[in-house]
PDB file of C-alpha atoms in Angstrom:
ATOM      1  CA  UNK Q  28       6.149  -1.487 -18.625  1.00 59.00           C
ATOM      2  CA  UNK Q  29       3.800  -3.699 -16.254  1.00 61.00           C
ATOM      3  CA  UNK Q  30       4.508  -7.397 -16.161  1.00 63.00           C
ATOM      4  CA  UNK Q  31       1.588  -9.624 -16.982  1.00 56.00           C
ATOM      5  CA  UNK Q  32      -0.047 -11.135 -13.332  1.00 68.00           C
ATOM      6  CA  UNK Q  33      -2.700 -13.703 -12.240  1.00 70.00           C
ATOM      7  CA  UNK Q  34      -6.385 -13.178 -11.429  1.00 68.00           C
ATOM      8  CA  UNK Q  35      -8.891 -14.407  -9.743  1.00 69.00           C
ATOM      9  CA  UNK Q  36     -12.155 -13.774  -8.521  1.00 65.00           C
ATOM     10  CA  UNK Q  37     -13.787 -16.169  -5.663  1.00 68.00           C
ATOM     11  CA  UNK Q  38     -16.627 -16.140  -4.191  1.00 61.00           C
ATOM     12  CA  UNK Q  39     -17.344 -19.696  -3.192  1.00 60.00           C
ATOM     13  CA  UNK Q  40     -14.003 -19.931  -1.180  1.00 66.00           C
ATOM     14  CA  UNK Q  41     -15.497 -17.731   1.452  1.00 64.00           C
ATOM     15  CA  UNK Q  42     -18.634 -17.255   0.851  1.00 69.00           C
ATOM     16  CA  UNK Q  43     -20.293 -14.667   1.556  1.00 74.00           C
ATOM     17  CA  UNK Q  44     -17.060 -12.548   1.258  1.00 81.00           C
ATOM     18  CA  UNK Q  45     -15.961 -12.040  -2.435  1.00 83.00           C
ATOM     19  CA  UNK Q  46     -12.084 -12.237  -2.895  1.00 86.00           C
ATOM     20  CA  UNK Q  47     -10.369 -10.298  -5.990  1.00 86.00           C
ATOM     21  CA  UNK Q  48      -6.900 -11.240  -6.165  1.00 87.00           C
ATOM     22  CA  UNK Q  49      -3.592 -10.062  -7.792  1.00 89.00           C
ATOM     23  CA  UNK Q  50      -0.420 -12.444  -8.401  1.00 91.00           C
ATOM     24  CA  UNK Q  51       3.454 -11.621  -9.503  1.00 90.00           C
ATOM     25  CA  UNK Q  52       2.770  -8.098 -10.803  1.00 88.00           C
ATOM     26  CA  UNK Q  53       5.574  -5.546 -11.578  1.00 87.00           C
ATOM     27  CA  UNK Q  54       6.777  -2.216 -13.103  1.00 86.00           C
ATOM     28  CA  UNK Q  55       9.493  -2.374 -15.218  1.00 83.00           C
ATOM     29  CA  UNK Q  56      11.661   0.257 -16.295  1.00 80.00           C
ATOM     30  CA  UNK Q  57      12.571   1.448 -20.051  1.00 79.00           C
ATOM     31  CA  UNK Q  58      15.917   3.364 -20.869  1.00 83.00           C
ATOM     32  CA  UNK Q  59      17.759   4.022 -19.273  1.00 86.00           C
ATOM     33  CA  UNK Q  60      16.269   2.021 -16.454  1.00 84.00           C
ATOM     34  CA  UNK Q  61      15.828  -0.906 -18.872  1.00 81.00           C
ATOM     35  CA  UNK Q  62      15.441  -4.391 -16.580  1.00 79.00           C
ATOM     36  CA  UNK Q  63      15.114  -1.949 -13.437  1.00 85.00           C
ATOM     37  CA  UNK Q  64      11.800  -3.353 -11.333  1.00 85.00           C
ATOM     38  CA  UNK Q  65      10.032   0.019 -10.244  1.00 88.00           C
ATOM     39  CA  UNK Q  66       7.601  -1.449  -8.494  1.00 92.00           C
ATOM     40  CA  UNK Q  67       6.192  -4.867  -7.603  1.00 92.00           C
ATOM     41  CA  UNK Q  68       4.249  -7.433  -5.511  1.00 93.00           C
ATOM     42  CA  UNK Q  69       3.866 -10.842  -4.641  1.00 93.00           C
ATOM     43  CA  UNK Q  70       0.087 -10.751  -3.989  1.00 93.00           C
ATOM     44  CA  UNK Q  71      -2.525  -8.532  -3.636  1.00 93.00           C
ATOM     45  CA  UNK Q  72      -5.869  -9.682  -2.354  1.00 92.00           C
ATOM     46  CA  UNK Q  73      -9.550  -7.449  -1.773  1.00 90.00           C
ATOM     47  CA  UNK Q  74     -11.387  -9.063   0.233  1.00 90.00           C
ATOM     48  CA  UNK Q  75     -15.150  -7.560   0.754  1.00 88.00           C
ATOM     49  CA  UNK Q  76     -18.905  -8.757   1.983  1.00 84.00           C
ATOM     50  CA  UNK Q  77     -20.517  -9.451  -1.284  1.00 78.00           C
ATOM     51  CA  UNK Q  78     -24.001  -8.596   0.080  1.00 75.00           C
ATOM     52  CA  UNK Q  79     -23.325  -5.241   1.575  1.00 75.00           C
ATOM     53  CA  UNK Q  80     -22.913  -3.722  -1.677  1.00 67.00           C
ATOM     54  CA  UNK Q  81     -26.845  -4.085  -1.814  1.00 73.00           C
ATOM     55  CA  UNK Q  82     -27.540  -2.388   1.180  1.00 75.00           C
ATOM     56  CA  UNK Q  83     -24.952   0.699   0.029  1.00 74.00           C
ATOM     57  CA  UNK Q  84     -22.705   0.109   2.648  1.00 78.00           C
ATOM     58  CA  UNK Q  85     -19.552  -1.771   0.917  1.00 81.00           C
ATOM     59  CA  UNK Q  86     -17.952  -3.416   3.716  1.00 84.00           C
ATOM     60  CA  UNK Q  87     -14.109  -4.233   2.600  1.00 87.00           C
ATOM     61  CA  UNK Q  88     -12.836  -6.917   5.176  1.00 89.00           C
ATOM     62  CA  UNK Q  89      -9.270  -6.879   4.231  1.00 91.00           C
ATOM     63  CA  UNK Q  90      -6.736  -5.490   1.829  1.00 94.00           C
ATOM     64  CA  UNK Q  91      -3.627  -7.520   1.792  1.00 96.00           C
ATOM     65  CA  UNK Q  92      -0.311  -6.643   0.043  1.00 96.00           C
ATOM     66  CA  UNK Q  93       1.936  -8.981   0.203  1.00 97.00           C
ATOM     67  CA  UNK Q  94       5.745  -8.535  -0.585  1.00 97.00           C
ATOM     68  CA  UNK Q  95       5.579  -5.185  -1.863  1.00 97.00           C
ATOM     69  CA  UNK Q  96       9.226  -3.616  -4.007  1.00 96.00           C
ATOM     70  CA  UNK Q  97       9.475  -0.101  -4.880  1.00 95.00           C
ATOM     71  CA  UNK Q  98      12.756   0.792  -6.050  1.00 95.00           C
ATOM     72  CA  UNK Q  99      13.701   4.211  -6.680  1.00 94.00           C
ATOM     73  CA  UNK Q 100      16.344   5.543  -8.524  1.00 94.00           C
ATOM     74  CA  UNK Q 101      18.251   8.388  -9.575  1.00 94.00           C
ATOM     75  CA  UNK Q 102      20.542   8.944 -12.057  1.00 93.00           C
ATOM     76  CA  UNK Q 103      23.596  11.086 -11.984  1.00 93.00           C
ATOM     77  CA  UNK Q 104      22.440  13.695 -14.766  1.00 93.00           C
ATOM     78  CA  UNK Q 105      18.984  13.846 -12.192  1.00 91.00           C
ATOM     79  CA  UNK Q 106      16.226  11.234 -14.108  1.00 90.00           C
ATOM     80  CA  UNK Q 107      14.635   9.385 -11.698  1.00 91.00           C
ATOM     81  CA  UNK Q 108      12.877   6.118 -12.715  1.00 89.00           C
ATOM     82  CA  UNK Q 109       9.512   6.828 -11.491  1.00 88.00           C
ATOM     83  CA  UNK Q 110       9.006   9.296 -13.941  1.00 83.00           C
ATOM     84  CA  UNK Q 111       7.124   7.390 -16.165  1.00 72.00           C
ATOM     85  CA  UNK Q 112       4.018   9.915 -17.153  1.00 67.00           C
ATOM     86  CA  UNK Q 113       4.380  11.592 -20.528  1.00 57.00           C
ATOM     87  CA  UNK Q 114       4.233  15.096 -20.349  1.00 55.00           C
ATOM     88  CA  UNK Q 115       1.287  15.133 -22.503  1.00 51.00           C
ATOM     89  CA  UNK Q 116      -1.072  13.679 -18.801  1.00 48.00           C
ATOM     90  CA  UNK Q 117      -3.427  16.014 -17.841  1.00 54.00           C
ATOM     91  CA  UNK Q 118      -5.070  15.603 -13.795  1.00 55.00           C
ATOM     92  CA  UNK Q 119      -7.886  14.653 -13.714  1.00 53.00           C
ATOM     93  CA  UNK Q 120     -10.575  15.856 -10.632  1.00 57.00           C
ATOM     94  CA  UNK Q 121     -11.709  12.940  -8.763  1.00 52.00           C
ATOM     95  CA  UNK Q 122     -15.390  13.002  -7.193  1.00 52.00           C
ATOM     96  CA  UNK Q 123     -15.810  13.571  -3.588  1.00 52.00           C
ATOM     97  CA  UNK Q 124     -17.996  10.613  -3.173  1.00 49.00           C
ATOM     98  CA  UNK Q 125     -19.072   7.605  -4.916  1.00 47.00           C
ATOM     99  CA  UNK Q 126     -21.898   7.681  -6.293  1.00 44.00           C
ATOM    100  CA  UNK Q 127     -24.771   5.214  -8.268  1.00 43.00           C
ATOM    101  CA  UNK Q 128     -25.670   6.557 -11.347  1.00 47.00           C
ATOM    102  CA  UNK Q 129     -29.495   8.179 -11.241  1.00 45.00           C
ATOM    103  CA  UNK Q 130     -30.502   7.553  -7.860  1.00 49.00           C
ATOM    104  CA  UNK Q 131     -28.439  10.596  -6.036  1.00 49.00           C
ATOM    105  CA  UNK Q 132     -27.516   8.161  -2.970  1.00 55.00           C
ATOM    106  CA  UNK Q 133     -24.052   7.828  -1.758  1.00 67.00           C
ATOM    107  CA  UNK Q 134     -22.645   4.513  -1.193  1.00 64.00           C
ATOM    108  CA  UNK Q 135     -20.746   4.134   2.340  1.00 71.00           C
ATOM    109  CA  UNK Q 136     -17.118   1.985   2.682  1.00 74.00           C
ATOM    110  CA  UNK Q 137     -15.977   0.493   5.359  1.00 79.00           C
ATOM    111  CA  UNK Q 138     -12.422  -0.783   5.767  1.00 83.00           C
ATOM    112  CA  UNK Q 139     -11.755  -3.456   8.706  1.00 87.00           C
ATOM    113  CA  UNK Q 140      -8.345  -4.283   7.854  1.00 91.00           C
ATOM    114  CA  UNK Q 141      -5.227  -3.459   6.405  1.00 94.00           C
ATOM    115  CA  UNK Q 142      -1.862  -5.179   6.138  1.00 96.00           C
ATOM    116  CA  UNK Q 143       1.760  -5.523   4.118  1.00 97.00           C
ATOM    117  CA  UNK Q 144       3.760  -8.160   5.006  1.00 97.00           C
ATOM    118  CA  UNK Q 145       7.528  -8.570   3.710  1.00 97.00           C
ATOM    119  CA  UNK Q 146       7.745  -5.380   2.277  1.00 97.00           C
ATOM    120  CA  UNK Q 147      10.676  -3.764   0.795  1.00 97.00           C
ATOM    121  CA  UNK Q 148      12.137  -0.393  -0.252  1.00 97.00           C
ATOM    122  CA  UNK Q 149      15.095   0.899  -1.762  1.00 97.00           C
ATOM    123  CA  UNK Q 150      16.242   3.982  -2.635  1.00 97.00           C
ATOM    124  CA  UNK Q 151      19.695   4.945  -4.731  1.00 96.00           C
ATOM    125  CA  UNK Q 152      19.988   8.360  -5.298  1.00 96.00           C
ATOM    126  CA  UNK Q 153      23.771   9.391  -7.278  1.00 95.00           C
ATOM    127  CA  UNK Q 154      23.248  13.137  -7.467  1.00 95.00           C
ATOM    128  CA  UNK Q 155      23.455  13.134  -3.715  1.00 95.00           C
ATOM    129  CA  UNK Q 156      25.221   9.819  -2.929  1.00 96.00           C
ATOM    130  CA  UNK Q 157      22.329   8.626  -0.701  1.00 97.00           C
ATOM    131  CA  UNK Q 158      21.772   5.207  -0.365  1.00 97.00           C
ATOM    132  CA  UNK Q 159      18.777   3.740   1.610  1.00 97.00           C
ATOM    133  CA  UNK Q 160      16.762   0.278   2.071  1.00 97.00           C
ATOM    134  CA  UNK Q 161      13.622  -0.992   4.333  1.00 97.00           C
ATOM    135  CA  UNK Q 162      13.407  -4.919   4.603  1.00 98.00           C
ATOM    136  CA  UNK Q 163      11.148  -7.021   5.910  1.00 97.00           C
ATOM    137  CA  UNK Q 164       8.416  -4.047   6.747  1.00 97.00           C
ATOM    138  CA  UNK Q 165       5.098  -5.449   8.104  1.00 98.00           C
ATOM    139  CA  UNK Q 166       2.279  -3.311   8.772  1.00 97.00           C
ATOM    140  CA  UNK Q 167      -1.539  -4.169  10.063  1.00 95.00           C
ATOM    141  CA  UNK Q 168      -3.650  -2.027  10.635  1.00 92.00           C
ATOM    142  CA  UNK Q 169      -7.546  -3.223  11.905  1.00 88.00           C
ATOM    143  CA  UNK Q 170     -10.183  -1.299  13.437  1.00 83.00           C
ATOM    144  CA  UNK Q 171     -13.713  -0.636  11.976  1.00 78.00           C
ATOM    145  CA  UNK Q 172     -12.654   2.773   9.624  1.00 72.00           C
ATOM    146  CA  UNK Q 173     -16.573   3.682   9.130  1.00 70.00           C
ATOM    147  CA  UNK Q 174     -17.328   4.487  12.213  1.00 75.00           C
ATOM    148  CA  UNK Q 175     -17.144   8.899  13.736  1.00 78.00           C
ATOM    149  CA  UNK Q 176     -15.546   7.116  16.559  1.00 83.00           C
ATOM    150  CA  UNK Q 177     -13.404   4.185  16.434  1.00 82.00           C
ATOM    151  CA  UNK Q 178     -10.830   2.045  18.380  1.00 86.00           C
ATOM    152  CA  UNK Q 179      -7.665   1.403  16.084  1.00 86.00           C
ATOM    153  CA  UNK Q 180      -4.671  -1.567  16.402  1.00 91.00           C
ATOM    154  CA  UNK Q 181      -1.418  -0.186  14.486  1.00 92.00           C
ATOM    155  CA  UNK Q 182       1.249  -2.652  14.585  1.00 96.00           C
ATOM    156  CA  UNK Q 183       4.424  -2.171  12.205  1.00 97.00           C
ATOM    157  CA  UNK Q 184       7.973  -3.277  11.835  1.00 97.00           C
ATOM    158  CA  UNK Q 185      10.683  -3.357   9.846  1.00 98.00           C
ATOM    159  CA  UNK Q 186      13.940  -5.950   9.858  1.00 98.00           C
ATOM    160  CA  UNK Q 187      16.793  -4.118   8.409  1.00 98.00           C
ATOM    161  CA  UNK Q 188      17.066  -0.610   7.390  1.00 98.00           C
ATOM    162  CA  UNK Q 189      20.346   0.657   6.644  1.00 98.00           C
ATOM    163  CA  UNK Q 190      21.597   4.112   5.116  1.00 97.00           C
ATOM    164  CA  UNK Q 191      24.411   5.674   3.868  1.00 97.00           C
ATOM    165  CA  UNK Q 192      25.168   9.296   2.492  1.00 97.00           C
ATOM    166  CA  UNK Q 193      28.515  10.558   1.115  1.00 94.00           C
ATOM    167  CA  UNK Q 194      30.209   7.683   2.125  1.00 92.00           C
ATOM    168  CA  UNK Q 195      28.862   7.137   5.610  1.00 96.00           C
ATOM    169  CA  UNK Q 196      26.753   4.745   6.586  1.00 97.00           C
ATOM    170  CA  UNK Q 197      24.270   5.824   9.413  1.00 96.00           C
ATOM    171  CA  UNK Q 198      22.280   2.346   9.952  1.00 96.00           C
ATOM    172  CA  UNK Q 199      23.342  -0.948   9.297  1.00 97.00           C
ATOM    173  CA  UNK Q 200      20.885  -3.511   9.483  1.00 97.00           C
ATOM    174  CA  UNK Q 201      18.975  -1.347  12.178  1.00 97.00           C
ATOM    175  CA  UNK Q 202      15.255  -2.977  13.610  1.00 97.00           C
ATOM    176  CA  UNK Q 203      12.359  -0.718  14.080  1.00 97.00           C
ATOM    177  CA  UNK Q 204       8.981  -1.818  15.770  1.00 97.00           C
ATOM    178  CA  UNK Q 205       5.719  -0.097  17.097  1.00 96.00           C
ATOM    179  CA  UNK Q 206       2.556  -1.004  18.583  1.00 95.00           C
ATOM    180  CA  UNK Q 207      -0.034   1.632  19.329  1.00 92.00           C
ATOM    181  CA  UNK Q 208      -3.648   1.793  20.082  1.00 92.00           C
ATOM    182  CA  UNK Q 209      -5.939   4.227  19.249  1.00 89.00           C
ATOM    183  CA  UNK Q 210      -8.534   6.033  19.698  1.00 89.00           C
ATOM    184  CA  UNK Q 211      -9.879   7.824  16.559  1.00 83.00           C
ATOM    185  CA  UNK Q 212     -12.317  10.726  16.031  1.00 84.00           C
ATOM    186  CA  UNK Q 213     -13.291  10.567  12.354  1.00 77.00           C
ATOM    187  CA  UNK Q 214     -15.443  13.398  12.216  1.00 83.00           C
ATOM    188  CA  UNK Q 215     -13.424  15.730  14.233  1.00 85.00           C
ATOM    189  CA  UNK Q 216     -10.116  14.102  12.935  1.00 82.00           C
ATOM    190  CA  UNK Q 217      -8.069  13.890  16.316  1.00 84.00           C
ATOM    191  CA  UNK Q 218      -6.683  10.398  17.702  1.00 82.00           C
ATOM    192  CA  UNK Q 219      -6.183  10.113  21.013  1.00 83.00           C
ATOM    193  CA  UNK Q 220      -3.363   7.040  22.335  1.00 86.00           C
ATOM    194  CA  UNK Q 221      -4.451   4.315  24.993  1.00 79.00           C
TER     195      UNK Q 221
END
């Protein structure tokens, strides 16, 4: 069951950029996960060049998530609660490329940046007795991502992670962080570190 959220749409805040943004939205859980938050978010903002649509070449600027939750869990008898497709869902193919209607052009995207901040994970699993959590994970990633050839920034980090299995705890409030740059080959699909 998704929680009801904010939206806006702005265009004159930074014009000529259009921003589509997402406030306080979650995923529930029904029974047996009744009151269980599956999944959730602080805010989620799309930021792209309003005018480059035009031209067929959508440039996105940004895609922020901030505070990000996933929670998964599993019960003892093996139901997980983020099983929440009826069995009755059929897949459904997706098309290669986006395309507008009648004129058999292909519009490009470009993506120039992508970050989470304040992210969190947890994971309970009681078949196995596994345990698990991510806090504080921050990711940006920025770099033009339309481009055959293009120079990359990948910074990430995470605050606490701690695990435990069977009783044993592996990490306790362990850190984790790693910056890389990159070199990335699009059309041949190779990345090369600097």
């Amino acid at each position: 069951r998704a929680s009801p959220s904010r939206f806006s749409l702005s265009l004159l805040r930074g014009f000529p950029d259009l921003s589509i943004n997402l406030h306080q939205v979650s995923v529930v859980g029904v029974e047996p996960f009744a009151g269980d938050t599956l999944a959730g978010l602080q805010r989620f903002e799309l930021r792209v060049n309003s005018f480059s649509a035009i031209k067929k070449n959508l440039v996105v600027k940004s895609i922020l998530i901030d505070h990000p939750l996933i929670n998964g869990i599993v019960l003892e008898d093996g139901t997980a609660n983020w099983d929440i497709t009826g069995e009755t869902m059929e897949e459904v193919d997706a098309p290669d490329q986006v395309t507008a209607e009648g004129s058999g052009s292909s519009m490009k995207v470009s993506l120039k940046r992508f970050a989470i901040t304040g992210g969190r994970i947890y994971y309970l699993d009681r078949t196995s007795d596994i345990d698990a959590s991510l806090e504080g994970f921050n990711l940006e990633l920025a770099g033009d991502l339309s481009m055959e050839q293009t120079e990359l920034k990948l910074s990430t980090g995470i605050d606490k992670i701690n695990a435990r299995m069977g009783g044993i705890r592996y990490l306790r409030d362990g850190v984790f962080s790693l910056d890389l740059l990159a070199v990335a080959n699009m059309v041949e699909q190779r990345d090369t570190l600097k």
